[in-house]
Short mmCIF file of C-alpha atoms in Angstrom, two decimals:
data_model
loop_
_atom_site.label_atom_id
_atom_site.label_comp_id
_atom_site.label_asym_id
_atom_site.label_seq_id
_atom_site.Cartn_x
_atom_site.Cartn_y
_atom_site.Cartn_z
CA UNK A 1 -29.97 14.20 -5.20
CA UNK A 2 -28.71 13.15 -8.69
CA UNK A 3 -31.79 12.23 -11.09
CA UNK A 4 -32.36 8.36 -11.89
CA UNK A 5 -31.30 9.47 -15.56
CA UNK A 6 -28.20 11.09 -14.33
CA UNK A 7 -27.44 8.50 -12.33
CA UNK A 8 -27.99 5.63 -14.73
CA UNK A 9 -25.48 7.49 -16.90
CA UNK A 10 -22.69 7.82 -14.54
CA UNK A 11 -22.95 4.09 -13.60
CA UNK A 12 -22.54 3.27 -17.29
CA UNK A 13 -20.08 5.92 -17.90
CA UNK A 14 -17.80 3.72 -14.69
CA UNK A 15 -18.74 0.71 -15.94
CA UNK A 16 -15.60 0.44 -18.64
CA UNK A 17 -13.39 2.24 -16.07
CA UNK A 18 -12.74 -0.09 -13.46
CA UNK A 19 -11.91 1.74 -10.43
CA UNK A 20 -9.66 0.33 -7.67
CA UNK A 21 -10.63 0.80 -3.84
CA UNK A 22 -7.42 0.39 -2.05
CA UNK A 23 -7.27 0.23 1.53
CA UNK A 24 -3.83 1.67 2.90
CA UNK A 25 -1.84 -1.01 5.06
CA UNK A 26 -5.34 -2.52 5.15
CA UNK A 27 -7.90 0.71 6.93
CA UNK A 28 -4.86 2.55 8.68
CA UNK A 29 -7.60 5.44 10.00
CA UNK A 30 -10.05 2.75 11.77
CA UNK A 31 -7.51 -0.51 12.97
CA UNK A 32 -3.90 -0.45 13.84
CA UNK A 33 -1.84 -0.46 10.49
CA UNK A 34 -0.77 -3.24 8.59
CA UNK A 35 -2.33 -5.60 11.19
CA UNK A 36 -5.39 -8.62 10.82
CA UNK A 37 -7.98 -6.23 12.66
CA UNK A 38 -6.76 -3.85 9.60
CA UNK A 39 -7.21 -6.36 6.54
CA UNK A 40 -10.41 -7.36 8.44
CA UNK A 41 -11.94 -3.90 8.99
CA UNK A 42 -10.54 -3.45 5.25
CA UNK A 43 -12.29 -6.40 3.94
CA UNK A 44 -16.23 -5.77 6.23
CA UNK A 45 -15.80 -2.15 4.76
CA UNK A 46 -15.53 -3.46 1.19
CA UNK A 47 -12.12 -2.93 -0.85
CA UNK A 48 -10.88 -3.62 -4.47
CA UNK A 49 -7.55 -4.18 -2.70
CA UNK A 50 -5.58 -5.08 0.22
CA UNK A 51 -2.33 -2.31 0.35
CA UNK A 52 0.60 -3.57 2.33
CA UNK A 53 4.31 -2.94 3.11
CA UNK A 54 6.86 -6.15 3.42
CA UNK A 55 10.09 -6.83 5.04
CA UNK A 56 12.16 -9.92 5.84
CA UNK A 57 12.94 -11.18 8.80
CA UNK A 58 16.74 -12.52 9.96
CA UNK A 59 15.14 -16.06 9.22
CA UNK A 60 13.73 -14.96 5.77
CA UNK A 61 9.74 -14.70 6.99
CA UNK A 62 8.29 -12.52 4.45
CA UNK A 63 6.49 -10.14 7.36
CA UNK A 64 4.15 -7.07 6.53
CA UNK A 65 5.73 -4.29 8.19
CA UNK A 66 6.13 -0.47 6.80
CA UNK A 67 9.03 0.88 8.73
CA UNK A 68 12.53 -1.59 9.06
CA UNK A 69 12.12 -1.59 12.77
CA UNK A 70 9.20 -2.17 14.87
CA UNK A 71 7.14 1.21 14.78
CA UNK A 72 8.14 2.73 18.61
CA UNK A 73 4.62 4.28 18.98
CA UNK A 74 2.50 1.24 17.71
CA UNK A 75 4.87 -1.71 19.50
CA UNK A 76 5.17 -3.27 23.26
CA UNK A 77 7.41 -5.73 24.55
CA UNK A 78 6.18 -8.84 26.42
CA UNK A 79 5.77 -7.16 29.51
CA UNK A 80 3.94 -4.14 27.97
CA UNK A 81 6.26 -1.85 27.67
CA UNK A 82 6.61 0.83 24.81
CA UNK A 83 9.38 0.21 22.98
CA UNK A 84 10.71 3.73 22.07
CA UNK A 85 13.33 5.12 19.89
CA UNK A 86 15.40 1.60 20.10
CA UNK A 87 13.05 -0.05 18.43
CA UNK A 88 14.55 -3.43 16.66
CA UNK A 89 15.44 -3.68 13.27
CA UNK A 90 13.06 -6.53 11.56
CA UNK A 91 15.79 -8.09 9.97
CA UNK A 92 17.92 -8.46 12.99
CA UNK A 93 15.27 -10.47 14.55
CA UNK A 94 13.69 -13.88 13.76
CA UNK A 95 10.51 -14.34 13.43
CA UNK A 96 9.77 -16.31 16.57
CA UNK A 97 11.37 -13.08 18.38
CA UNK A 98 9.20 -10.83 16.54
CA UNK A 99 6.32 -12.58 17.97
CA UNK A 100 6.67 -11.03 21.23
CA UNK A 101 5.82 -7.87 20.32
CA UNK A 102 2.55 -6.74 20.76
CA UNK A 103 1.38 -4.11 17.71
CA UNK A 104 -2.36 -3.81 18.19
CA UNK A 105 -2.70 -0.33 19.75
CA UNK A 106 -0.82 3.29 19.05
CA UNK A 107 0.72 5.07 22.03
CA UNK A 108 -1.19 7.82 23.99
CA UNK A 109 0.26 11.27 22.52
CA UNK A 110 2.07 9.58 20.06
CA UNK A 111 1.68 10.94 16.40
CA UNK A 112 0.16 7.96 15.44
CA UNK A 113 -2.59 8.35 17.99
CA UNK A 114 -2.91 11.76 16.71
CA UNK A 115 -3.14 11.50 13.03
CA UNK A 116 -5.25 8.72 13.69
CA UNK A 117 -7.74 9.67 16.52
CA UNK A 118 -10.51 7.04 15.13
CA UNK A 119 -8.19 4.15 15.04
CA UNK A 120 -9.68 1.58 16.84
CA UNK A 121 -6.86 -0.50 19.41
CA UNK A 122 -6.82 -4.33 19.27
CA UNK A 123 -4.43 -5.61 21.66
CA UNK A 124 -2.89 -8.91 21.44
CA UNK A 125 -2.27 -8.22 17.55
CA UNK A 126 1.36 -9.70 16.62
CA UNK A 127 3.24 -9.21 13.61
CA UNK A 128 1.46 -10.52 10.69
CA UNK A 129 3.57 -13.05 7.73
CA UNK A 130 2.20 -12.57 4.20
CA UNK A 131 1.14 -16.27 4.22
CA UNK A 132 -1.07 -15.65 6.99
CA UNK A 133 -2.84 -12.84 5.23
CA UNK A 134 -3.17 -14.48 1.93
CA UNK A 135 -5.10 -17.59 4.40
CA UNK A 136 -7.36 -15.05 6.24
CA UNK A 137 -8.30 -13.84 3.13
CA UNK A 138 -9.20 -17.33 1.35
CA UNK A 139 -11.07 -18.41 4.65
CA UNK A 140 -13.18 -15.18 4.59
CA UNK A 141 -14.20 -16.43 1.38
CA UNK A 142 -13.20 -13.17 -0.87
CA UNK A 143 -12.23 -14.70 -3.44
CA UNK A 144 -11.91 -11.79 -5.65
CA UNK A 145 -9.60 -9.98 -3.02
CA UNK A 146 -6.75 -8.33 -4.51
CA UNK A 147 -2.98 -7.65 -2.61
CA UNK A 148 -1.10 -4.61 -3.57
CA UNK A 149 2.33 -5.43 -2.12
CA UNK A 150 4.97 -3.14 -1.25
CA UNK A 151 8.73 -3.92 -0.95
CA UNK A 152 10.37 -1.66 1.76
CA UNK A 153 13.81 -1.02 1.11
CA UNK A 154 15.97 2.19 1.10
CA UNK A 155 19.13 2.19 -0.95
CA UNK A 156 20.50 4.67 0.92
CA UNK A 157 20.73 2.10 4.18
CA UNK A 158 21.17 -1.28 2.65
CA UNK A 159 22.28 -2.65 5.96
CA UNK A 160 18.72 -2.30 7.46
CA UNK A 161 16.87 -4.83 4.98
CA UNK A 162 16.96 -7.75 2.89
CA UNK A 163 18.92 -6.97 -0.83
CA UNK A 164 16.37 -6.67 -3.42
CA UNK A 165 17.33 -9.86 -4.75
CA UNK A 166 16.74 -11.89 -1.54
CA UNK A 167 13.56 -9.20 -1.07
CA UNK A 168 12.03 -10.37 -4.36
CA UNK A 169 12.73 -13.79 -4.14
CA UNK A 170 11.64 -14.80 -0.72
CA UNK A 171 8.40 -12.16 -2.03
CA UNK A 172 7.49 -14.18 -5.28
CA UNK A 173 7.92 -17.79 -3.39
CA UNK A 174 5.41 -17.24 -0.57
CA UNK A 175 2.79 -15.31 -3.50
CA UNK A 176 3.71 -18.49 -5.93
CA UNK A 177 3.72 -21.21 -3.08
CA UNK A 178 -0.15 -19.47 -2.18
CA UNK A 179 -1.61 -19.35 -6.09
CA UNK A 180 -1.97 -15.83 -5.87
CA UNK A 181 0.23 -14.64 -9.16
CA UNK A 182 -2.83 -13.59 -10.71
CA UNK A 183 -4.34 -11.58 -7.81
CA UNK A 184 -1.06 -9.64 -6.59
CA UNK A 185 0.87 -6.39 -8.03
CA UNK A 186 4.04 -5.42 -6.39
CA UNK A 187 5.05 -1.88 -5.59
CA UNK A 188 7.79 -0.10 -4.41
CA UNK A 189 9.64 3.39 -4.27
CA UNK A 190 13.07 1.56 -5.06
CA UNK A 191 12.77 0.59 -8.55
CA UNK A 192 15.39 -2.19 -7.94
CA UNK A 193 12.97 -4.01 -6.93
CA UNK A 194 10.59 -3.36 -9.45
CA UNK A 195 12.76 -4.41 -12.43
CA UNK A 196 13.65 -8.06 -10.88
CA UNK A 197 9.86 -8.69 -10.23
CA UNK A 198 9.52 -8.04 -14.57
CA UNK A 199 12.17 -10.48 -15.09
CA UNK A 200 11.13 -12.97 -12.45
CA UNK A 201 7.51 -12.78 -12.93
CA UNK A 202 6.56 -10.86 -15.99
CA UNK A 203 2.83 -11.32 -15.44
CA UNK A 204 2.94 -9.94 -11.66
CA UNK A 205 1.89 -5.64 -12.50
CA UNK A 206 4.26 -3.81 -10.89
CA UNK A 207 3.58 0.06 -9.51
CA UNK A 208 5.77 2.66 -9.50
CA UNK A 209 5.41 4.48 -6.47
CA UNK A 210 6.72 8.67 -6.33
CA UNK A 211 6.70 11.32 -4.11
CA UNK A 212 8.03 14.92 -4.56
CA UNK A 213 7.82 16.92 -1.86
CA UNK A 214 9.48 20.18 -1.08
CA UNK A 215 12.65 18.07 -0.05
CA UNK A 216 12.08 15.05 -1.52
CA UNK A 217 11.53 13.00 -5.13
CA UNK A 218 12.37 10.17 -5.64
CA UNK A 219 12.03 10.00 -9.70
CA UNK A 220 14.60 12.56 -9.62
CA UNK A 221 17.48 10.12 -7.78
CA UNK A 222 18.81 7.62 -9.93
CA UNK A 223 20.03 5.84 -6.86
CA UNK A 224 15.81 5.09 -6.13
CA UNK A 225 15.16 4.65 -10.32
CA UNK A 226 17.27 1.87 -10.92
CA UNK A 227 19.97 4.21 -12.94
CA UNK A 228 17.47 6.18 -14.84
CA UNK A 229 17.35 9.85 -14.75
CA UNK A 230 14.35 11.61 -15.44
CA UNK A 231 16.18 14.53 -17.08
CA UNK A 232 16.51 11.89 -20.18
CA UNK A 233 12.32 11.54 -20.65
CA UNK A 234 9.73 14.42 -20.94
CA UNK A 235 7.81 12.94 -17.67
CA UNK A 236 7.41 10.92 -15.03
CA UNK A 237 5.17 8.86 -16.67
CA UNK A 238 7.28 8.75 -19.79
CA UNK A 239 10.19 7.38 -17.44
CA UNK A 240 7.71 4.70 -15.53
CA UNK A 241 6.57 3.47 -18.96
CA UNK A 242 10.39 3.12 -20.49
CA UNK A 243 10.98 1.08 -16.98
CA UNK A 244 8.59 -1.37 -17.50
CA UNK A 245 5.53 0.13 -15.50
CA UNK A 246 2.07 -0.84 -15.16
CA UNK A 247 0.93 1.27 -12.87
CA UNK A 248 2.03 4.91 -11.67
CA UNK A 249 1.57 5.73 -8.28
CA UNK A 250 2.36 9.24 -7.27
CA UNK A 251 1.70 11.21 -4.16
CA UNK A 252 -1.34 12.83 -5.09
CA UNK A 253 -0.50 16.37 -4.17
CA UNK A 254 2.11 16.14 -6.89
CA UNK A 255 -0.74 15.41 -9.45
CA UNK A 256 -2.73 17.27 -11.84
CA UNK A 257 -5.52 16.13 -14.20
CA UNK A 258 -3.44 16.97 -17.19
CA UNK A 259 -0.47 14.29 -15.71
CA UNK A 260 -3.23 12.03 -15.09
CA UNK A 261 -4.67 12.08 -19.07
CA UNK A 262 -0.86 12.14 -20.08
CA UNK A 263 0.31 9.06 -18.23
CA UNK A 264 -3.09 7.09 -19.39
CA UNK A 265 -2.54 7.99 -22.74
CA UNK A 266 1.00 5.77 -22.32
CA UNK A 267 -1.23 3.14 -21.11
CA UNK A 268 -0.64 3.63 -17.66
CA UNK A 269 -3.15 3.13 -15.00
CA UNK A 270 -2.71 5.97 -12.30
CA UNK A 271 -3.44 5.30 -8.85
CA UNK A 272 -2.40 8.15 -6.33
CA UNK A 273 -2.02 7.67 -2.74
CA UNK A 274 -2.72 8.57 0.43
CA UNK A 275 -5.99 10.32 -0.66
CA UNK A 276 -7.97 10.80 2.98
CA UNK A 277 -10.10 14.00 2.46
CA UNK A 278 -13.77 13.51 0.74
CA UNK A 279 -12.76 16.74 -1.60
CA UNK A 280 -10.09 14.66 -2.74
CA UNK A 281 -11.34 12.01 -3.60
CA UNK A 282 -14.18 13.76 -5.18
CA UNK A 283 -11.97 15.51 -7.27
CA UNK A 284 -9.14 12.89 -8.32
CA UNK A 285 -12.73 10.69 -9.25
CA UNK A 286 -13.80 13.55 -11.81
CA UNK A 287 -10.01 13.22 -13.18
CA UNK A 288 -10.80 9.56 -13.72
CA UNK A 289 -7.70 8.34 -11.79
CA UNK A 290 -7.83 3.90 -12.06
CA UNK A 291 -8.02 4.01 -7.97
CA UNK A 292 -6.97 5.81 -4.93
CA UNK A 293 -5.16 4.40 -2.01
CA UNK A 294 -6.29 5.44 0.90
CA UNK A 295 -6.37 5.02 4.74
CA UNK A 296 -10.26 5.57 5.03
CA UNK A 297 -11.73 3.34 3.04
CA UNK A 298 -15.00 3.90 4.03
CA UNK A 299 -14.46 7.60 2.84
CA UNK A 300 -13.54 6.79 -0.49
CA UNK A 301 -16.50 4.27 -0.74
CA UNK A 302 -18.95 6.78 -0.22
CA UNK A 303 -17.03 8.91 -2.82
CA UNK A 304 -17.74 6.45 -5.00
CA UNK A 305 -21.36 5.86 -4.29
CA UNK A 306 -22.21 9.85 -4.36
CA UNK A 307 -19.99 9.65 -7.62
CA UNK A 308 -22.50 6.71 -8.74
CA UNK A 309 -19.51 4.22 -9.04
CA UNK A 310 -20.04 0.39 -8.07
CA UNK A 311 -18.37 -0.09 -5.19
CA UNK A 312 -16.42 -3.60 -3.77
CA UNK A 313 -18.26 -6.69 -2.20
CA UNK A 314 -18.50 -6.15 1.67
CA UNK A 315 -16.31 -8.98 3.36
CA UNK A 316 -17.41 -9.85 7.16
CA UNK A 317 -13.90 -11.90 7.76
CA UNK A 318 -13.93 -13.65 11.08
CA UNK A 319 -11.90 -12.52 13.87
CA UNK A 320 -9.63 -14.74 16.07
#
């Protein structure tokens, strides 16, 4: 147990360093992902932020979706059948077709089901429009909800998604028709994206999402930076602040605490993702990271509170 006085000085130490709670495609590790039972179970467990994924539908729906076809382990047709490998591509369908498909539970076996073994199934869940989210939100009455909003696109198959110009601009309308400019930031591993939103809407943040892998980074393919190459800037960071960035958002096992005091000192706020395991969290706190994205946000809450951080507002949102 921490002493009162120890504990009094870590909540005033936090206090200036405002830390974001993001729940990943709203609590991916308790409710199916990037579904209302998700934002919902996000919201009761108490989140800074709402994290989402976007795509556009053949009739220009803004729809929150990760993958640009129906995810084969997590979808079933109207007469309940799994939809396997075939699985349609988003924009290929209109919305109104889209609403046959049932995306409340994850398939027996399926690596979703495994990953995920506490993910609680809520059948009769449909695919979700960003308008609809920003209204569940405002009738649950958390008014100090924020929406961290990805754009899912791939430049290397521009045939399975919107352009970034009709992504951003059917994105912006439905967050400027719903008054939510102010509570929004807009993310996305193709920077394309990214540098529209700053010309569009220079007061929306935008987040800079990386990954390196083994076999894969991003920052290091011009064709996913918008043209830059990172061999031209001494970081990362360095190239996410010459782009425009508010926000980095790297994988975290690609971080260290020395990237993390580097990319703040740029004025960047750093907020890595998918950060499931306590350890992590614990750790990546004591680096002072902005936030952590994450699919179990009730994990990273108690992080907080053992780290003697405030934590988010507890939302009990209504169900249908």
């Amino acid at each position: 147990m921490k002493s009162p006085i120890l504990l009094s000085l870590l909540v005033l130490s936090f206090a200036t360093h405002a830390f974001d709670l993001q729940g990943h495609r709203g609590a991916r590790g308790l409710a199916p992902e990037n579904t209302m039972a998700a934002f919902d179970k996000a919201m009761a467990v108490g989140v800074t932020t709402l994290e989402l994924d976007v795509g556009l539908t053949a009739d220009g729906m803004v729809v929150i979706s990760h993958d640009a076809h129906l995810a084969h382990d997590m979808a079933r047709d109207a007469a309940g059948a799994w939809l396997g490998t075939q699985a349609p591509l988003i924009h290929r369908k209109t919305f109104a077709e889209l609403q046959s498909y049932d995306i409340g539970r994850a398939k027996d076996g399926s690596t979703t089901a495994r990953n995920f073994p506490g993910q609680r199934a809520s059948d009769g869940e449909l695919l979700p429009t960003l308008t609809a989210l920003f209204e569940r939100v405002q009738a649950a009455g958390a008014d100090q909800m924020r929406f961290n909003i990805e754009t899912k696109l791939n430049p290397a198959k521009p045939n399975e998604t919107a352009s970034p110009e009709e992504f951003v601009n059917a994105t912006l309308a439905v967050i400027e028709k719903a008054g939510m400019a102010g509570r929004v930031s807009i993310q996305s591993f193709d920077w394309r994206t990214l540098k529209l939103v700053q010309q569009q809407a220079p007061s929306i943040p935008t987040v800079y999402l990386t990954i390196k892998t083994r076999n894969t980074d991003n920052a290091a393919d011009p064709a996913w930076t918008g043209g830059l190459r990172l061999a031209d800037y001494p970081s990362v960071a360095h190239m996410v602040k010459a782009a425009g960035g508010a926000v980095w958002a790297p994988n975290f096992g690609a971080l260290d605490e020395a990237a993390v005091k580097s990319a703040q000192a740029l004025g960047l706020k750093v907020i890595p993702w998918t950060v499931n395991e306590p350890a992590d969290m614990q750790r990546l706190i004591g680096w002072k990271v902005d936030g952590i994205i994450s699919d179990y946000p009730d994990r990273l809450r108690s992080a907080m509170q053992s780290a003697g951080m405030p934590v988010p507002e507890m939302i009990g949102a209504q169900r249908r």
